[in-house]
Amino acid sequence: MTKTFQITISGQVQGVGFRPFVYGLANEFQLKGSICNNQDGVLIHINSSKAKATAFLSAILKKAPKISIIQSHFISEITFKNYDDFKIIPSGTNHQINTPLTPDFAICESCKSEIRDVNNRRFGYAFTTCTNCGPRYTVTTKFPFERANTTVSAFAMCNNCKTEYANPYDKRFHSQTNSCKECGIKLKFSAADGKLITTDSSEIIKKVSELILLGNIIALKNTNGYMLCCDANNKEAIERLRKKKQRPTKPFALLYPSIEKIKTEFQINKAEEQALTSSAGPIVVLNPKESLQDLEKESIAPRLNQLGIMLPSSALLSLLIDEVKIPLIATSGNMHGSPIISMETDAIEKLSKVADYFLYHDLVISFPQDDSVVRFAGEQQIILRRSRGIAPNYLNASFSSNERMIAMGAHLKSTLGFAPNTNTYISPYFGNLDTYDVLTRYQESIAKYIALFQTQPDVVLIDSHPQYQSSILGLELAAKWNAKLISIQHHKAHFTSVLGEHGLFESKEKILGIIWDGTGLGDDNAIWGGEFFTYENKKIERLTHFEYVDWIATDKMAKEPRLSLISILPKSERELIKPKFSETEWKIYNKMLENNSLKTSSVGRLFDAVASLLDIIDKATYEGEAAMLLENTAKNYKGNDFIDFLVDVDFEYVPVKTLISSIQKAKSEGISTSRIANSFIYTLALIILKIAKQNEYKTIACSGGVFQNSILVEKLSQLSQKQGIKSKFNRILSSNDENISFGQLCYYHHIKN
């Protein structure tokens, strides 16, 4: 007997070709009914027997589009309604949205083939997309995901595009970002002063390529925002870009023509290849082969052996790299410390003294975002920056609560966490909230999220540091919204982020939390950053920490590794590093140490101190530079004769001064810098396992920016496995302060104070 069944499917099912897929499957099953997007995902109605309806649902789950992610599904019989055929019907809902925000997808191989085919009508079209690829989150204005709810709606489809859109057998059937040369997004090319050169798309890519090869810098508007490009083989162009962008040493990312060329020039494992070619299309940090000669490696990533590599994420970048045929510098279109630019007026104002030429288009970008960056420690993924292609969804956690929560995150690597429904949204990385433009982007995003979800938070979660801009703004918003305000200690939020990722809140065993980073205000008003916590029965307690040392010169200490060194070295050994300072500086800093009351347990500053002690760097030009250079030095050690710098040392607190003295002794004995650097990281791994063993922990959970160090993650993973200890790391979120907003949501929802 024929009945009517309703199927609801939730998850990442909008903007991924799910409705066209179900339409085709319904025809295979000879079913009549309908499908539409709704506030919860997709809603399907069919006339069928129960057995056939169940088989249909099973086929949907088994064959769903690769870029979809199904979180839940329900089937039920409803009041009978007779359907004449199977239709995709427009979404019509005024309900609050309760579905993930679909991220952007890198251009698929099929669309790449089309833009390269002279006989295809999309040959050379820089904004070619289909149901499997293209911008989603960056062009969203509201939900459900329909063309009318995106900025692509400004471009009315031509008859050919309409035909594709309506054809069930076309790959652009119900592709919401569908467009072509005739009806779509237009390019234009101008000089740095804004003077228009051409709008002829058939000429622009070739012209841009020629200018890049002549040593020019191009500001290019991609589908997620502007990037700055130049020839990666041209040292003069790269150095000019560094000077103009005020980025003296921070590494640049590279855009490569193909995965085949990457394999030829870099050491690459299966996990790295999968990441590069995934729909997220992130920048992946790779080791170049010794045979690689063409690139200006020292100019691209000064003093670093690894390079950040990406494949083209859009048709525009694919066309450019096809034409230029060489690797390009592809760095965010901004000034140092500012957010990525997406508007033409801002680009002209802020980049006209950096770029020689501008390549624009007229698609409005709702949510600009940087490219995501990942690296690997073996097969373990380490996210360095979570943004395009990955954000803003967090699909592995749901905070079932009647309260709508917003988490304001941290200060330096800021993100927002939003839980307005049964889904969790973690924004892309914003940056340092001390920067006016970053703070403005952060505030605008809050307003857009509230408008998008048509809801106002009941709870505002902030970091316990009262001077963080995120905390200050959170305080203001809580008062404005008459919302509950909760402050959460920074490192406890780090800990709960990794507990949340791995679903450990219901664990019956106690868990050791290791939270190592650069800075965060502790419960005792010291600067924490080398913390050991215990989690048990919904409670977190501080177990121990790295020995307190003096925090001097406020923010300057984080920028000058030599200051960490003078703070940590025992007073009797300070004279060894006097040449690192002028006479005046020496007197000032020693005076500070005599009268200082602010203390820190920061492992980030310990990395800085070791980097300075080993004469790797004394003054940094970007955050994390000392740690990166120290890790780079450690990678140069090819042996396995590691030194435990705290062997036979018993401790209540990790003895930082003893550790630094042991390293100084090894240096004085002529042990190679690379061996000392590698052994320092090895010692840190042993410290964790020693504390775990002493306190009978079988599971350790690690978070904080220090755990972006691939050597530490790999050593700790291997050593803990040998000792039968399970090690957990952030893998979906970055281990740095980007995860604080998610950790704040987890802490509020799960931890008993």
mmCIF file of N, CA, C and O in Angstrom, residues 507-590:
data_model
loop_
_atom_site.group_PDB
_atom_site.id
_atom_site.type_symbol
_atom_site.label_atom_id
_atom_site.label_comp_id
_atom_site.label_asym_id
_atom_site.label_seq_id
_atom_site.Cartn_x
_atom_site.Cartn_y
_atom_site.Cartn_z
ATOM 1 N N SER A 507 34.093 10.629 30.322
ATOM 2 C CA SER A 507 35.088 9.620 30.681
ATOM 3 C C SER A 507 35.028 9.305 32.169
ATOM 4 O O SER A 507 34.877 10.193 33.016
ATOM 5 N N LYS A 508 35.170 8.022 32.502
ATOM 6 C CA LYS A 508 35.155 7.585 33.904
ATOM 7 C C LYS A 508 36.536 7.666 34.547
ATOM 8 O O LYS A 508 36.668 7.579 35.762
ATOM 9 N N GLU A 509 37.566 7.824 33.714
ATOM 10 C CA GLU A 509 38.922 7.904 34.249
ATOM 11 C C GLU A 509 39.368 9.356 34.364
ATOM 12 O O GLU A 509 38.826 10.241 33.698
ATOM 13 N N LYS A 510 40.346 9.618 35.193
ATOM 14 C CA LYS A 510 40.886 10.965 35.290
ATOM 15 C C LYS A 510 41.820 11.204 34.099
ATOM 16 O O LYS A 510 42.470 10.273 33.607
ATOM 17 N N ILE A 511 41.857 12.430 33.638
ATOM 18 C CA ILE A 511 42.618 12.789 32.444
ATOM 19 C C ILE A 511 43.587 13.908 32.796
ATOM 20 O O ILE A 511 43.229 14.870 33.489
ATOM 21 N N LEU A 512 44.813 13.769 32.311
ATOM 22 C CA LEU A 512 45.835 14.794 32.529
ATOM 23 C C LEU A 512 45.790 15.791 31.376
ATOM 24 O O LEU A 512 45.930 15.414 30.217
ATOM 25 N N GLY A 513 45.582 17.049 31.713
ATOM 26 C CA GLY A 513 45.597 18.101 30.700
ATOM 27 C C GLY A 513 46.923 18.830 30.716
ATOM 28 O O GLY A 513 47.377 19.295 31.769
ATOM 29 N N ILE A 514 47.560 18.926 29.541
ATOM 30 C CA ILE A 514 48.833 19.643 29.407
ATOM 31 C C ILE A 514 48.583 20.825 28.499
ATOM 32 O O ILE A 514 48.331 20.656 27.294
ATOM 33 N N ILE A 515 48.625 22.017 29.059
ATOM 34 C CA ILE A 515 48.299 23.221 28.309
ATOM 35 C C ILE A 515 49.520 24.142 28.316
ATOM 36 O O ILE A 515 49.847 24.749 29.335
ATOM 37 N N TRP A 516 50.172 24.220 27.152
ATOM 38 C CA TRP A 516 51.394 25.014 27.030
ATOM 39 C C TRP A 516 51.215 26.065 25.946
ATOM 40 O O TRP A 516 50.900 25.740 24.796
ATOM 41 N N ASP A 517 51.426 27.325 26.319
ATOM 42 C CA ASP A 517 51.343 28.393 25.330
ATOM 43 C C ASP A 517 52.207 29.560 25.766
ATOM 44 O O ASP A 517 53.084 29.403 26.627
ATOM 45 N N GLY A 518 51.953 30.730 25.183
ATOM 46 C CA GLY A 518 52.781 31.889 25.478
ATOM 47 C C GLY A 518 52.304 32.712 26.644
ATOM 48 O O GLY A 518 53.090 33.135 27.487
ATOM 49 N N THR A 519 50.983 32.909 26.706
ATOM 50 C CA THR A 519 50.476 33.788 27.751
ATOM 51 C C THR A 519 48.987 33.582 27.987
ATOM 52 O O THR A 519 48.241 33.218 27.071
ATOM 53 N N GLY A 520 48.580 33.833 29.213
ATOM 54 C CA GLY A 520 47.173 33.763 29.609
ATOM 55 C C GLY A 520 47.101 34.051 31.094
ATOM 56 O O GLY A 520 47.935 33.556 31.868
ATOM 57 N N LEU A 521 46.141 34.845 31.492
ATOM 58 C CA LEU A 521 46.047 35.230 32.899
ATOM 59 C C LEU A 521 45.571 34.057 33.737
ATOM 60 O O LEU A 521 44.535 33.462 33.473
ATOM 61 N N GLY A 522 46.349 33.746 34.790
ATOM 62 C CA GLY A 522 46.007 32.639 35.666
ATOM 63 C C GLY A 522 45.098 33.052 36.803
ATOM 64 O O GLY A 522 44.884 34.246 37.062
ATOM 65 N N ASP A 523 44.585 32.074 37.514
ATOM 66 C CA ASP A 523 43.694 32.341 38.645
ATOM 67 C C ASP A 523 44.405 33.078 39.779
ATOM 68 O O ASP A 523 43.762 33.722 40.615
ATOM 69 N N ASP A 524 45.730 32.970 39.822
ATOM 70 C CA ASP A 524 46.503 33.651 40.867
ATOM 71 C C ASP A 524 47.108 34.963 40.381
ATOM 72 O O ASP A 524 48.004 35.520 41.010
ATOM 73 N N ASN A 525 46.645 35.417 39.199
ATOM 74 C CA ASN A 525 47.108 36.662 38.564
ATOM 75 C C ASN A 525 48.532 36.592 38.034
ATOM 76 O O ASN A 525 49.097 37.618 37.631
ATOM 77 N N ALA A 526 49.114 35.414 38.015
ATOM 78 C CA ALA A 526 50.377 35.216 37.298
ATOM 79 C C ALA A 526 50.049 34.944 35.828
ATOM 80 O O ALA A 526 48.904 34.668 35.461
ATOM 81 N N ILE A 527 51.094 35.020 34.974
ATOM 82 C CA ILE A 527 50.920 34.707 33.558
ATOM 83 C C ILE A 527 51.180 33.214 33.379
ATOM 84 O O ILE A 527 52.314 32.759 33.436
ATOM 85 N N TRP A 528 50.122 32.458 33.200
ATOM 86 C CA TRP A 528 50.260 31.015 33.024
ATOM 87 C C TRP A 528 50.655 30.672 31.585
ATOM 88 O O TRP A 528 50.562 31.498 30.686
ATOM 89 N N GLY A 529 51.077 29.427 31.410
ATOM 90 C CA GLY A 529 51.445 28.981 30.064
ATOM 91 C C GLY A 529 52.203 27.666 30.060
ATOM 92 O O GLY A 529 52.604 27.176 29.004
ATOM 93 N N GLY A 530 52.386 27.075 31.254
ATOM 94 C CA GLY A 530 53.016 25.763 31.356
ATOM 95 C C GLY A 530 52.256 24.938 32.379
ATOM 96 O O GLY A 530 52.764 24.619 33.461
ATOM 97 N N GLU A 531 51.023 24.569 32.028
ATOM 98 C CA GLU A 531 50.076 24.065 33.025
ATOM 99 C C GLU A 531 49.788 22.570 32.893
ATOM 100 O O GLU A 531 49.735 22.021 31.792
ATOM 101 N N PHE A 532 49.572 21.951 34.040
ATOM 102 C CA PHE A 532 49.123 20.562 34.121
ATOM 103 C C PHE A 532 47.836 20.556 34.946
ATOM 104 O O PHE A 532 47.829 20.979 36.102
ATOM 105 N N PHE A 533 46.760 20.103 34.315
ATOM 106 C CA PHE A 533 45.462 20.039 34.989
ATOM 107 C C PHE A 533 45.010 18.592 35.091
ATOM 108 O O PHE A 533 45.458 17.721 34.338
ATOM 109 N N THR A 534 44.101 18.353 36.012
ATOM 110 C CA THR A 534 43.438 17.059 36.054
ATOM 111 C C THR A 534 41.942 17.275 35.830
ATOM 112 O O THR A 534 41.365 18.239 36.345
ATOM 113 N N TYR A 535 41.367 16.421 35.004
ATOM 114 C CA TYR A 535 39.916 16.442 34.784
ATOM 115 C C TYR A 535 39.325 15.151 35.327
ATOM 116 O O TYR A 535 39.781 14.050 34.977
ATOM 117 N N GLU A 536 38.315 15.295 36.181
ATOM 118 C CA GLU A 536 37.642 14.119 36.734
ATOM 119 C C GLU A 536 36.273 14.557 37.266
ATOM 120 O O GLU A 536 36.165 15.586 37.932
ATOM 121 N N ASN A 537 35.254 13.788 36.916
ATOM 122 C CA ASN A 537 33.898 14.048 37.416
ATOM 123 C C ASN A 537 33.441 15.484 37.174
ATOM 124 O O ASN A 537 32.946 16.171 38.076
ATOM 125 N N LYS A 538 33.647 15.939 35.942
ATOM 126 C CA LYS A 538 33.166 17.259 35.512
ATOM 127 C C LYS A 538 33.892 18.419 36.185
ATOM 128 O O LYS A 538 33.421 19.564 36.145
ATOM 129 N N LYS A 539 35.037 18.141 36.799
ATOM 130 C CA LYS A 539 35.785 19.203 37.461
ATOM 131 C C LYS A 539 37.218 19.263 36.944
ATOM 132 O O LYS A 539 37.807 18.247 36.594
ATOM 133 N N ILE A 540 37.761 20.486 36.912
ATOM 134 C CA ILE A 540 39.152 20.710 36.503
ATOM 135 C C ILE A 540 39.904 21.325 37.669
ATOM 136 O O ILE A 540 39.439 22.301 38.276
ATOM 137 N N GLU A 541 41.044 20.757 37.970
ATOM 138 C CA GLU A 541 41.903 21.308 39.018
ATOM 139 C C GLU A 541 43.334 21.403 38.498
ATOM 140 O O GLU A 541 43.775 20.562 37.710
ATOM 141 N N ARG A 542 44.047 22.420 38.927
ATOM 142 C CA ARG A 542 45.446 22.595 38.535
ATOM 143 C C ARG A 542 46.298 21.633 39.340
ATOM 144 O O ARG A 542 46.271 21.643 40.575
ATOM 145 N N LEU A 543 47.049 20.782 38.635
ATOM 146 C CA LEU A 543 47.873 19.772 39.293
ATOM 147 C C LEU A 543 49.251 20.321 39.624
ATOM 148 O O LEU A 543 49.714 20.248 40.765
ATOM 149 N N THR A 544 49.934 20.855 38.610
ATOM 150 C CA THR A 544 51.253 21.452 38.801
ATOM 151 C C THR A 544 51.522 22.356 37.604
ATOM 152 O O THR A 544 50.657 22.561 36.747
ATOM 153 N N HIS A 545 52.735 22.888 37.531
ATOM 154 C CA HIS A 545 53.051 23.812 36.439
ATOM 155 C C HIS A 545 54.564 23.972 36.330
ATOM 156 O O HIS A 545 55.328 23.488 37.179
ATOM 157 N N PHE A 546 54.989 24.663 35.316
ATOM 158 C CA PHE A 546 56.399 25.007 35.192
ATOM 159 C C PHE A 546 56.740 26.061 36.242
ATOM 160 O O PHE A 546 55.900 26.914 36.579
ATOM 161 N N GLU A 547 57.952 25.971 36.743
ATOM 162 C CA GLU A 547 58.438 26.912 37.757
ATOM 163 C C GLU A 547 58.203 28.355 37.309
ATOM 164 O O GLU A 547 58.431 28.706 36.150
ATOM 165 N N TYR A 548 57.720 29.171 38.230
ATOM 166 C CA TYR A 548 57.525 30.585 37.924
ATOM 167 C C TYR A 548 58.862 31.293 37.737
ATOM 168 O O TYR A 548 59.815 31.079 38.506
ATOM 169 N N VAL A 549 58.928 32.154 36.715
ATOM 170 C CA VAL A 549 60.065 33.049 36.515
ATOM 171 C C VAL A 549 59.506 34.448 36.308
ATOM 172 O O VAL A 549 58.298 34.645 36.176
ATOM 173 N N ASP A 550 60.396 35.433 36.255
ATOM 174 C CA ASP A 550 59.945 36.822 36.143
ATOM 175 C C ASP A 550 59.435 37.145 34.745
ATOM 176 O O ASP A 550 60.049 36.784 33.740
ATOM 177 N N TRP A 551 58.292 37.835 34.701
ATOM 178 C CA TRP A 551 57.785 38.414 33.452
ATOM 179 C C TRP A 551 58.130 39.895 33.492
ATOM 180 O O TRP A 551 57.663 40.632 34.354
ATOM 181 N N ILE A 552 58.953 40.331 32.546
ATOM 182 C CA ILE A 552 59.412 41.724 32.553
ATOM 183 C C ILE A 552 59.093 42.414 31.226
ATOM 184 O O ILE A 552 58.846 41.767 30.212
ATOM 185 N N ALA A 553 59.110 43.726 31.265
ATOM 186 C CA ALA A 553 58.976 44.576 30.071
ATOM 187 C C ALA A 553 57.654 44.365 29.342
ATOM 188 O O ALA A 553 57.571 44.563 28.127
ATOM 189 N N THR A 554 56.631 43.946 30.048
ATOM 190 C CA THR A 554 55.271 43.740 29.509
ATOM 191 C C THR A 554 55.296 42.980 28.179
ATOM 192 O O THR A 554 55.906 41.935 28.088
ATOM 193 N N ASP A 555 54.648 43.554 27.136
ATOM 194 C CA ASP A 555 54.518 42.830 25.868
ATOM 195 C C ASP A 555 55.842 42.658 25.137
ATOM 196 O O ASP A 555 55.963 41.812 24.249
ATOM 197 N N LYS A 556 56.815 43.442 25.497
ATOM 198 C CA LYS A 556 58.120 43.365 24.830
ATOM 199 C C LYS A 556 58.773 42.008 25.041
ATOM 200 O O LYS A 556 59.533 41.524 24.191
ATOM 201 N N MET A 557 58.483 41.378 26.156
ATOM 202 C CA MET A 557 59.100 40.094 26.472
ATOM 203 C C MET A 557 58.739 39.039 25.427
ATOM 204 O O MET A 557 59.574 38.196 25.073
ATOM 205 N N ALA A 558 57.497 39.089 24.922
ATOM 206 C CA ALA A 558 57.073 38.108 23.928
ATOM 207 C C ALA A 558 57.702 38.361 22.562
ATOM 208 O O ALA A 558 57.674 37.487 21.698
ATOM 209 N N LYS A 559 58.268 39.551 22.382
ATOM 210 C CA LYS A 559 58.850 39.916 21.086
ATOM 211 C C LYS A 559 60.366 39.807 21.056
ATOM 212 O O LYS A 559 60.969 39.837 19.978
ATOM 213 N N GLU A 560 60.976 39.699 22.242
ATOM 214 C CA GLU A 560 62.439 39.622 22.303
ATOM 215 C C GLU A 560 62.852 38.397 23.112
ATOM 216 O O GLU A 560 62.866 38.429 24.351
ATOM 217 N N PRO A 561 63.178 37.297 22.451
ATOM 218 C CA PRO A 561 63.579 36.079 23.158
ATOM 219 C C PRO A 561 64.710 36.269 24.164
ATOM 220 O O PRO A 561 64.775 35.562 25.171
ATOM 221 N N ARG A 562 65.578 37.241 23.945
ATOM 222 C CA ARG A 562 66.682 37.481 24.893
ATOM 223 C C ARG A 562 66.143 37.886 26.271
ATOM 224 O O ARG A 562 66.791 37.631 27.294
ATOM 225 N N LEU A 563 64.953 38.521 26.314
ATOM 226 C CA LEU A 563 64.374 38.907 27.601
ATOM 227 C C LEU A 563 63.886 37.685 28.374
ATOM 228 O O LEU A 563 63.979 37.638 29.600
ATOM 229 N N SER A 564 63.356 36.703 27.654
ATOM 230 C CA SER A 564 62.980 35.453 28.317
ATOM 231 C C SER A 564 64.218 34.765 28.866
ATOM 232 O O SER A 564 64.198 34.180 29.960
ATOM 233 N N LEU A 565 65.289 34.829 28.105
ATOM 234 C CA LEU A 565 66.532 34.173 28.540
ATOM 235 C C LEU A 565 67.094 34.828 29.799
ATOM 236 O O LEU A 565 67.457 34.128 30.756
ATOM 237 N N ILE A 566 67.162 36.143 29.832
ATOM 238 C CA ILE A 566 67.715 36.815 31.020
ATOM 239 C C ILE A 566 66.823 36.585 32.235
ATOM 240 O O ILE A 566 67.293 36.543 33.372
ATOM 241 N N SER A 567 65.544 36.395 31.999
ATOM 242 C CA SER A 567 64.615 36.130 33.093
ATOM 243 C C SER A 567 64.783 34.728 33.651
ATOM 244 O O SER A 567 64.693 34.522 34.868
ATOM 245 N N ILE A 568 65.017 33.756 32.764
ATOM 246 C CA ILE A 568 65.049 32.353 33.191
ATOM 247 C C ILE A 568 66.428 31.908 33.678
ATOM 248 O O ILE A 568 66.532 31.100 34.607
ATOM 249 N N LEU A 569 67.497 32.425 33.084
ATOM 250 C CA LEU A 569 68.836 32.010 33.513
ATOM 251 C C LEU A 569 69.054 32.338 34.995
ATOM 252 O O LEU A 569 68.695 33.430 35.440
ATOM 253 N N PRO A 570 69.611 31.410 35.733
ATOM 254 C CA PRO A 570 69.973 31.731 37.124
ATOM 255 C C PRO A 570 70.879 32.960 37.157
ATOM 256 O O PRO A 570 71.684 33.185 36.248
ATOM 257 N N LYS A 571 70.752 33.765 38.205
ATOM 258 C CA LYS A 571 71.495 35.020 38.298
ATOM 259 C C LYS A 571 72.997 34.804 38.158
ATOM 260 O O LYS A 571 73.701 35.619 37.548
ATOM 261 N N SER A 572 73.483 33.678 38.656
ATOM 262 C CA SER A 572 74.923 33.392 38.617
ATOM 263 C C SER A 572 75.439 33.159 37.201
ATOM 264 O O SER A 572 76.649 33.204 36.960
ATOM 265 N N GLU A 573 74.521 32.904 36.255
ATOM 266 C CA GLU A 573 74.935 32.613 34.879
ATOM 267 C C GLU A 573 74.600 33.731 33.898
ATOM 268 O O GLU A 573 74.883 33.629 32.704
ATOM 269 N N ARG A 574 74.006 34.804 34.369
ATOM 270 C CA ARG A 574 73.554 35.863 33.466
ATOM 271 C C ARG A 574 74.673 36.533 32.685
ATOM 272 O O ARG A 574 74.479 36.962 31.544
ATOM 273 N N GLU A 575 75.837 36.643 33.293
ATOM 274 C CA GLU A 575 76.944 37.325 32.620
ATOM 275 C C GLU A 575 77.269 36.693 31.266
ATOM 276 O O GLU A 575 77.799 37.352 30.375
ATOM 277 N N LEU A 576 76.928 35.412 31.099
ATOM 278 C CA LEU A 576 77.214 34.711 29.844
ATOM 279 C C LEU A 576 76.500 35.350 28.657
ATOM 280 O O LEU A 576 76.954 35.246 27.514
ATOM 281 N N ILE A 577 75.358 36.007 28.917
ATOM 282 C CA ILE A 577 74.573 36.556 27.807
ATOM 283 C C ILE A 577 74.618 38.082 27.764
ATOM 284 O O ILE A 577 73.865 38.707 27.008
ATOM 285 N N LYS A 578 75.507 38.686 28.513
ATOM 286 C CA LYS A 578 75.601 40.149 28.541
ATOM 287 C C LYS A 578 75.832 40.751 27.158
ATOM 288 O O LYS A 578 75.294 41.829 26.854
ATOM 289 N N PRO A 579 76.600 40.085 26.262
ATOM 290 C CA PRO A 579 76.815 40.663 24.925
ATOM 291 C C PRO A 579 75.536 40.841 24.104
ATOM 292 O O PRO A 579 75.552 41.553 23.089
ATOM 293 N N LYS A 580 74.453 40.230 24.515
ATOM 294 C CA LYS A 580 73.186 40.388 23.781
ATOM 295 C C LYS A 580 72.514 41.733 24.063
ATOM 296 O O LYS A 580 71.504 42.061 23.428
ATOM 297 N N PHE A 581 73.050 42.506 25.006
ATOM 298 C CA PHE A 581 72.429 43.756 25.428
ATOM 299 C C PHE A 581 73.444 44.892 25.402
ATOM 300 O O PHE A 581 74.655 44.672 25.561
ATOM 301 N N SER A 582 72.941 46.122 25.233
ATOM 302 C CA SER A 582 73.788 47.295 25.423
ATOM 303 C C SER A 582 73.988 47.494 26.923
ATOM 304 O O SER A 582 73.268 46.894 27.739
ATOM 305 N N GLU A 583 74.945 48.342 27.294
ATOM 306 C CA GLU A 583 75.200 48.595 28.716
ATOM 307 C C GLU A 583 73.954 49.152 29.409
ATOM 308 O O GLU A 583 73.605 48.749 30.522
ATOM 309 N N THR A 584 73.276 50.063 28.717
ATOM 310 C CA THR A 584 72.064 50.668 29.294
ATOM 311 C C THR A 584 70.969 49.617 29.466
ATOM 312 O O THR A 584 70.312 49.545 30.518
ATOM 313 N N GLU A 585 70.773 48.802 28.430
ATOM 314 C CA GLU A 585 69.757 47.746 28.501
ATOM 315 C C GLU A 585 70.070 46.777 29.634
ATOM 316 O O GLU A 585 69.178 46.350 30.381
ATOM 317 N N TRP A 586 71.337 46.423 29.761
ATOM 318 C CA TRP A 586 71.742 45.458 30.789
ATOM 319 C C TRP A 586 71.360 45.959 32.188
ATOM 320 O O TRP A 586 70.820 45.215 33.001
ATOM 321 N N LYS A 587 71.622 47.228 32.426
ATOM 322 C CA LYS A 587 71.293 47.810 33.730
ATOM 323 C C LYS A 587 69.786 47.861 33.942
ATOM 324 O O LYS A 587 69.276 47.525 35.016
ATOM 325 N N ILE A 588 69.058 48.280 32.913
ATOM 326 C CA ILE A 588 67.599 48.422 33.026
ATOM 327 C C ILE A 588 66.934 47.081 33.306
ATOM 328 O O ILE A 588 66.108 46.954 34.232
ATOM 329 N N TYR A 589 67.311 46.057 32.532
ATOM 330 C CA TYR A 589 66.634 44.767 32.672
ATOM 331 C C TYR A 589 67.021 44.053 33.962
ATOM 332 O O TYR A 589 66.185 43.374 34.574
ATOM 333 N N ASN A 590 68.243 44.201 34.397
ATOM 334 C CA ASN A 590 68.620 43.611 35.684
ATOM 335 C C ASN A 590 67.893 44.311 36.832
ATOM 336 O O ASN A 590 67.514 43.671 37.820
#
